[in-house]
XYZ file of C-alpha atoms in Angstrom:
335
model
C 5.342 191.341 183.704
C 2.406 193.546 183.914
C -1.109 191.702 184.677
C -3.878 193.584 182.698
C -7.611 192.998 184.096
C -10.528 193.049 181.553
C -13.213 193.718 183.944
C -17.194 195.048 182.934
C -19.454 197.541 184.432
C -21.514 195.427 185.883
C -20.615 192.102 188.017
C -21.590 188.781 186.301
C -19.784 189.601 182.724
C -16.761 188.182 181.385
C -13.429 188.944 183.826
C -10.496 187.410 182.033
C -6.767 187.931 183.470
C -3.933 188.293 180.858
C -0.513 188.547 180.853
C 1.818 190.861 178.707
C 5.549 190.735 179.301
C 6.902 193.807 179.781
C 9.823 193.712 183.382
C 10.597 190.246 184.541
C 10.711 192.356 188.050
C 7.638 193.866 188.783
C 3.571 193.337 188.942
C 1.416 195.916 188.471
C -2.640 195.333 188.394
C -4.947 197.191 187.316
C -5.590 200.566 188.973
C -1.790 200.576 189.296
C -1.397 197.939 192.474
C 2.153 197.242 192.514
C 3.123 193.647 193.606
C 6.069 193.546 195.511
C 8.580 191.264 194.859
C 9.456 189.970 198.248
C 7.036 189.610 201.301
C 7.805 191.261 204.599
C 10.438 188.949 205.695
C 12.735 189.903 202.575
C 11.494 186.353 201.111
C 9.413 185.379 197.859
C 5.755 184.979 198.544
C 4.901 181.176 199.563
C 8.806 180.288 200.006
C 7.538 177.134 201.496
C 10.956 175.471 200.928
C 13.188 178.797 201.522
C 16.489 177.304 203.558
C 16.697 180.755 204.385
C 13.172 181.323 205.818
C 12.880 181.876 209.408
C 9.512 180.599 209.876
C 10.051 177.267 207.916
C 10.218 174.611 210.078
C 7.280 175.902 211.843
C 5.051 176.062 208.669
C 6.404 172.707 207.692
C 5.419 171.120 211.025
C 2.141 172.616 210.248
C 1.422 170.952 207.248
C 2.177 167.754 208.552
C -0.515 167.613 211.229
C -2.720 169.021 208.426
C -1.765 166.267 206.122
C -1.841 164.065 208.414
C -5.406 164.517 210.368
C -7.762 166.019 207.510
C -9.658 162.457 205.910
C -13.003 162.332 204.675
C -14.271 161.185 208.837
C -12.612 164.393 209.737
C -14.452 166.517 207.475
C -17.542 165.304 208.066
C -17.768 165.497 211.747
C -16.669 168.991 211.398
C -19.094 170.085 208.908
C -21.457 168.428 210.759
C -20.403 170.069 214.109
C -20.148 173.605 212.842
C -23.174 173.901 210.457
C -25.727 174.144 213.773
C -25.416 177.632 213.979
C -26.887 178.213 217.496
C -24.679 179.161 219.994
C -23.407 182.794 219.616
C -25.022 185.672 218.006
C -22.552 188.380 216.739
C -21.619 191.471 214.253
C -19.502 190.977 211.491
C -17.852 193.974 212.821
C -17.474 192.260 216.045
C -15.913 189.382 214.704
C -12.928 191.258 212.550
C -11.949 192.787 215.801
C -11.532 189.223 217.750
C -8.698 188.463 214.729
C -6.837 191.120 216.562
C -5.452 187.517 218.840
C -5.093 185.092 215.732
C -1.479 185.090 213.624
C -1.909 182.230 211.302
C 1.518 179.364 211.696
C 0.517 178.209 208.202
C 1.535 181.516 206.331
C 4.994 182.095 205.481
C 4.707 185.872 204.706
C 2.825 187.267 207.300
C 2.877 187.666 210.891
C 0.521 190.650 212.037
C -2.590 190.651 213.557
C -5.171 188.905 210.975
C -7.251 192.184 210.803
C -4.334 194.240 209.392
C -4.636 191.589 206.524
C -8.535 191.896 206.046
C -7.823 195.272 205.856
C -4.826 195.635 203.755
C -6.472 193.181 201.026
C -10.154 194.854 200.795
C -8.842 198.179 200.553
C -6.169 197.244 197.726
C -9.389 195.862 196.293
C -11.515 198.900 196.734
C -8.886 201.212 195.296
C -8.587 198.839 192.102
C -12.490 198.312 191.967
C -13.854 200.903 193.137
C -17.827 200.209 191.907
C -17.352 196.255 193.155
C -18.075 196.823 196.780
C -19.371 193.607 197.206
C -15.699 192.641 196.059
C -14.513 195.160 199.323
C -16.926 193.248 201.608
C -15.272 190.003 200.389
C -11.778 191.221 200.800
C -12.823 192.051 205.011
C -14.822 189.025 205.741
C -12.714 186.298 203.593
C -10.504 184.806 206.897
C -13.159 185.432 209.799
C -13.738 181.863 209.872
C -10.279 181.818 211.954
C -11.884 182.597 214.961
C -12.583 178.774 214.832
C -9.025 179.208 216.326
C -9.744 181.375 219.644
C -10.445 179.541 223.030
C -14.041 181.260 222.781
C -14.922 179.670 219.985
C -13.598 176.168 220.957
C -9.666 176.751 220.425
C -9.376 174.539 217.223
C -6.001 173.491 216.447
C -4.232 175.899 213.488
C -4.242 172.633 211.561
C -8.008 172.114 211.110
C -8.790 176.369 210.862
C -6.202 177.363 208.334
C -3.206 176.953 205.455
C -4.508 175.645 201.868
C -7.432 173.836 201.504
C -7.842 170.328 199.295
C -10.972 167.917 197.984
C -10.811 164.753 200.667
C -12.258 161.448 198.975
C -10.232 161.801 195.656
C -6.547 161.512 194.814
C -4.524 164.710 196.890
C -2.523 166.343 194.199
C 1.038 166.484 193.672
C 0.609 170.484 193.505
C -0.402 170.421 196.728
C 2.631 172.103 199.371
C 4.396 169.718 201.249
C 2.257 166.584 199.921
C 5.323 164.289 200.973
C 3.016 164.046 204.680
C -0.612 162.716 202.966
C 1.585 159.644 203.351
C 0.161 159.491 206.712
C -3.534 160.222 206.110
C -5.829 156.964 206.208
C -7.408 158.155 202.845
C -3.902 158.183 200.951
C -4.704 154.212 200.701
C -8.136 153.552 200.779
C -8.875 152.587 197.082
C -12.520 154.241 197.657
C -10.657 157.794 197.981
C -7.078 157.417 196.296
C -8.133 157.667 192.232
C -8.369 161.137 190.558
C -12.376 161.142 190.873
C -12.905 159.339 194.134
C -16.224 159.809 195.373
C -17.051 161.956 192.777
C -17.523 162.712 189.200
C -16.284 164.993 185.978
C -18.283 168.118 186.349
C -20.139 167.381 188.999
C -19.565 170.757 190.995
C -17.156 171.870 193.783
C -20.609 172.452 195.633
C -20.492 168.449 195.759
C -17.227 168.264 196.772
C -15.992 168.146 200.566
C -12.646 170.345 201.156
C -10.600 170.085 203.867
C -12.183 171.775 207.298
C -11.038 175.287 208.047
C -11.800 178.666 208.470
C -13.297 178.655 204.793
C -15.053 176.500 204.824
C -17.291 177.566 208.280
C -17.211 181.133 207.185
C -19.054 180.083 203.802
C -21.540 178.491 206.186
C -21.870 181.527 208.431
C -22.597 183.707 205.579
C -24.656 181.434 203.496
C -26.901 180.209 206.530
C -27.476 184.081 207.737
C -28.894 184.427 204.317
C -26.447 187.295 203.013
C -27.139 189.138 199.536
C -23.586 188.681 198.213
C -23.358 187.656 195.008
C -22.148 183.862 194.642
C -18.929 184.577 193.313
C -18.791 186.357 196.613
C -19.106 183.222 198.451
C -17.274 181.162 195.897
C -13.662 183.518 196.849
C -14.708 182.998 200.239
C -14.728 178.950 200.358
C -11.992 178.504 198.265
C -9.619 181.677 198.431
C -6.737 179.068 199.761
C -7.374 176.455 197.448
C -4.333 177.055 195.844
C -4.032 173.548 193.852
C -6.937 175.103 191.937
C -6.640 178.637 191.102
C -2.738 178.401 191.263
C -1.761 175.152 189.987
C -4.609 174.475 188.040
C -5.283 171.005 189.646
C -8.792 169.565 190.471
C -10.561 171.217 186.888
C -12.242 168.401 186.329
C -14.602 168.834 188.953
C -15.795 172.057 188.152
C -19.067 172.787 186.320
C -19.915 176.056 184.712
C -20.373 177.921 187.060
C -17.824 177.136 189.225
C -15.393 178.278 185.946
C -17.171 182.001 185.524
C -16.661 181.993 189.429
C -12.610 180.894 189.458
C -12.698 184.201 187.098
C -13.219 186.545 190.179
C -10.690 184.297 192.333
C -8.242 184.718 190.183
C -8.409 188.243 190.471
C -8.814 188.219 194.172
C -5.785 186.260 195.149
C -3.155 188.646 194.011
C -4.775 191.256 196.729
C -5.287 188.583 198.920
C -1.507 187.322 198.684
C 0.419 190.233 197.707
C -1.153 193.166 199.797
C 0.600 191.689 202.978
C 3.165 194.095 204.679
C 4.015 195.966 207.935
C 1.524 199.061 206.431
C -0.883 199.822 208.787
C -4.619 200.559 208.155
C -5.988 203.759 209.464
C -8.861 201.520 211.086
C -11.064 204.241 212.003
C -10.961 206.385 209.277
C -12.036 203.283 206.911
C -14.408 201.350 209.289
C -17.789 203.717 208.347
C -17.483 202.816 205.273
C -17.096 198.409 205.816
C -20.080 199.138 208.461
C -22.239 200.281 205.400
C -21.387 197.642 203.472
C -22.018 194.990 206.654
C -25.430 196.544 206.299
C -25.961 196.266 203.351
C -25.289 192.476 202.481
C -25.852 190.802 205.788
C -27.892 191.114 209.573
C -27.119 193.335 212.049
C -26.437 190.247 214.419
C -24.848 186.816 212.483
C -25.256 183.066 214.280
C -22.107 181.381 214.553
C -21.353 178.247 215.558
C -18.661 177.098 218.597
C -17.908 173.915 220.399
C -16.842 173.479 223.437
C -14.480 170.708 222.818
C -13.843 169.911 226.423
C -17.231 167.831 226.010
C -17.826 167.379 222.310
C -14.912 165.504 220.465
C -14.338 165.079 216.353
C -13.211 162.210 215.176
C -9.275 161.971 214.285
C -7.390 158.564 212.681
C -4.075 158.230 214.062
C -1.845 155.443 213.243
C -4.828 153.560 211.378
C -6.926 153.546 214.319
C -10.092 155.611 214.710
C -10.108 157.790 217.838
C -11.990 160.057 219.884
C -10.017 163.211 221.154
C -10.632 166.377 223.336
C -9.303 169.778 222.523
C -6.270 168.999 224.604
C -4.948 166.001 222.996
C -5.751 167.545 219.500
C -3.668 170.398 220.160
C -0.521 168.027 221.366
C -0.352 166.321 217.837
């Protein structure tokens, strides 16, 4: 099929995605981005359940600590934890480079450097869109929150910094990949967080809602609390670009107000260059970073706060086997 983008002038007016079947076998998006039919392992994008699929077992195991570990006590430490942002000052420039050491278990179709992917979406982006540079920005900065996975910045566990993201203190839904391992969360049978509204209510705003921790999740807080100019549907892609029960599978709607709908607009159109501009390609880096650094100047600080923890002295809370417990870095990363 073909996927035809309405877009405006100017951001902030109607975006609506359509579909018009013309080949079963290829993608094309506007500006003439052509989806490829099979990431760069010769697989379908998000074969979670490919026999065939090398990296598997490995993703599965992931999503079973993730299952497992991320409850509502989780979440909150974390959030709590991360939002002092006091501890290291540095450029959002600076940052894209440490990704150069992260390659992220929980995806199944990539296994390059995280920068070639910042790079490979926002300029698949820029050549699409080419007056939405705020859209650009957003494709570069999206994943920087994986740092959260580097021993500098704590060395979180690839559990709690990345793979989809998911509402804790409500029902987990079906859609969700591999949901055969919430099983094991603590929340899967506490009556206070097992219905379809939980904690919360119809319409009451993602805003309200806690996801699971990760790297979206503390990026949205880096940006937000270093007071950038993005627009909000800026920061909207950012905190919920893997929350792919949402703007996938169409789970979870009932929590959205209105403007959490005109934002899922932009998302929707984000994703496919966030998912399918993955591949060995390399980005001329040098040649295209002028032209990120303007826009790094343009929406944000010269020098960002972030947040670490040294987890060798601060612990977050974990349940394990129905018992609350208190566990350093090392343990954490042994589950």
């Amino acid at each position: 099929m073909t996927i035809l983008i309405e877009q405006s002038d100017h951001f902030g007016a109607e975006v609506e995605a359509k579909t018009e079947p013309i080949n079963e076998r290829e993608l094309v998006l506007d500006g003439g981005f052509l989806i490829p039919q099979t990431n760069s392992f010769g697989h379908m994008f998000r074969a979670y359940n490919d026999a065939v699929s090398e990296r598997r077992e490995g993703v599965e195991n992931f999503y079973r600590k993730n299952h497992t570990y991320q409850s509502v006590d989780f979440v909150k430490k974390m959030r709590e934890e991360y939002a002092k942002l006091n501890r290291v000052e540095m450029s959002i420039w600076e940052c894209c480079e440490l990704l150069n050491e992260v390659v992220d278990e929980s995806d199944p179709d990539l296994d390059e450097p995280q920068i070639e992917h910042l790079l490979q979406t926002a300029e698949a982006i820029r050549r699409d869109y080419p007056d939405e540079d705020w859209l650009h920005l957003t494709g570069l900065i999206h994943d920087l929150g994986k740092v959260l996975n580097l021993p500098s910045f704590g060395g979180l566990p690839q559990w709690a910094v990345v793979g989809d993201t998911f509402p804790v203190g409500c029902r987990f839904d079906e859609s969700i990949v591999h949901h055969k391992y919430f099983k094991e969360n603590p929340d899967y049978n506490n009556p206070a967080y097992n219905t379809k509204y939980g904690i919360y209510s119809e319409r009451c705003g993602l805003n309200n809602v806690m996801m699971s921790w990760g790297h979206d999740d503390y990026m949205y807080l880096v940006a937000k609390e270093n007071s950038t100019t993005l627009p909000s549907a800026a920061l909207f892609i950012i905190r919920y670009h893997s929350f792919y029960a949402l703007h996938r599978e169409g789970a979870y709607k009932h929590l959205l107000n209105d403007e959490d709908v005109e934002n899922l607009k932009w998302l929707h159109i984000f994703n496919k260059y966030d998912l399918y501009s993955k591949s060995k390609v390399r980005i001329d880096v040098e040649r295209v970073k002028p032209y990120y650094l303007s826009l790094v100047e343009k929406y944000f600080p010269a020098k960002l706060k972030w947040r670490r923890v040294n987890w060798s002295h601060e612990v977050p809370i974990i349940y394990h086997d129905s018992q609350l417990v208190l566990y350093g870095v090392e343990r954490i990363n042994k589950l």
